Amino acid sequence: MPRRRTRLSLATAASLTLLATALGTQAGAASPTAAPPTLKGHVYAGYQGWFNHPSDGSPLGAWRHWAGSRPAPGNQTFELWPDTRAYPDSVLADTGYAPLGNGDPARLFSSYPAAVVDQHFAWMRDNGLDGAALQRFGSDVSDPASPRAAVRNSVADKARDAAERTGRGFYVEYDVSGLTDANFEQVLQDDWTNVVTGSLHLTDSPAYVHQDGKPVVELWGLGFSNRPGSAEQSERIVNWFRSKGLYVVGGVPTGWRTDSNAKPGFGPVYAALDMLSPWMVGNAGDNAPQITADLAALTPRGQDYLPVIYPGFSWSNWKDGPRNEIPRRSGDFLWQQAVNVRKAGVGQAFLAMFDEYDEATAIAPAAEDSSMIPTDQYFQTTSADGTYLSADFYLRLAGAATGMISGRDPLDPEIPVPPSTGPVQFRTGFEPGTDARPTTGATAKGLAVATAGGSAHRGNTALTVKGSGKAAAPTSYGVFDVDIPVTGRTELTYYLKPADAAGRSVTVDLLLDNGETVRTRSAEKTPLSAWTKVTSRLNASARGHRITRLLVTAPGKGTASLDDVTVTNR
């Protein structure tokens, strides 16, 4: 299970000591000079904070990053639908989408309200993340008088306060996107001098991340072929920040060692950095070779290393690429990257990203399945790879990865967090690409997941069950492998539509870890060709056991459809 952090307050000097110790730094007696959090030995997630809508009270007063105008079917620039259930109604805005599959309105949040930033940092605390790399985009800060700069500064101000309240660390990461060769150096120097330290005083915060006694700043985009800044300019800006007493991290191309897919001649730039962080998002392969080669190059030079890990990637709604382009593999993709970092003994990583719903790299809570996305537009869900995963699964997984990489928890080759902590333990509407799917081979014997032609209970797809046609005893098929604890309030629900009288005997049953099967009662009076909800509460004899498999039991004859199967521990 992911590590839990103690909630911290900065109201007293003693709480400053707690802030330092919560992030693994050494702190002495309670005093205003308690050691700040460090970069090495921790995992920080990139924090975009860039979503807006017209009613969020910001100077921008417009939709941003969800879409350029009101989001609606065919008009969106994000891939992963957020789970907004924890946000107050005041931070949500209506969209042009149809209601979600569960009937709730399709609403989106803004990153501008303090309540949203507070919730994000509370999630970091509650799930064991060390904190955030606070993004500052060149396109936002190049005009200090613009509404975009005002929004960026306000989010930074709120993030600092939230980090202090929750005991998380944070540091500034500049993304040079949107700058030009002409303004590259001046914008960064002016923003750091006049805003970051001059008016926001971010580095004065006890939550601001330091390394080797210096405040940390990251410059992302150095050496990328599609980003501004010549080698000479980039080297000058790195040295300018270092002259200000900063520890400088460079977000560089994965091919930094060989100039592969990178600008040539940046060797002196890379050599000037305190720490290198090659950008791995988009690399669908094993990250172990990259880590090994990077360490071999950096260690003899005395430079530090910040590997990038991420859960998956896709942007079909924005760039018309394939759906689920780099699959999350139900968490295995992120976890294996974290295992490789730990095995290499690096001790720290950059997690991309916390709230990047645009390219489906977000670990923040997201829609679980088709019941939580609009019914008239595709969006990726946490269950897109066919295994039901709760909305907060990737938060919990990231917290576990943080503990393992930092060395606070042992190396574990297997994912240590459950798919869900409840109350919903499992749910599927059988919709392809968004819902849990039957176990491989389960549909080969009398079962078929098929488009229902508008006759599904919800959505377009249901599970069709057909008997063998012979007057034989009922047959049970293992349809979903699960691992669900049985409590005093475990409940199974599903919808059944029998096509004939014999189809009324089709049931969803549960296999327990002791080999026993919990059978639901046949719906003998269920109307034909109509959907009826079937509910079964597990009895006391099953308590303390675990459900290992969901079964579908079919009679020798008869046909029926099943849909919207759910197991809850309420």
XYZ file of C-alpha atoms in Angstrom, residues 234-235 238-239 242 248 266-276 301 303:
19
model
C 21.636 27.802 -23.673
C 25.063 27.607 -22.098
C 22.562 27.771 -17.547
C 25.592 29.629 -16.268
C 24.237 28.963 -11.593
C 20.313 23.748 -12.363
C 25.105 21.098 -27.157
C 27.826 19.140 -25.378
C 29.078 22.203 -23.436
C 25.485 22.949 -22.383
C 24.978 19.471 -20.980
C 28.357 19.637 -19.240
C 27.394 22.904 -17.508
C 24.326 21.403 -15.813
C 24.248 20.084 -12.270
C 21.735 17.376 -13.184
C 20.408 15.990 -16.472
C 31.707 13.618 -14.885
C 26.876 15.068 -12.650
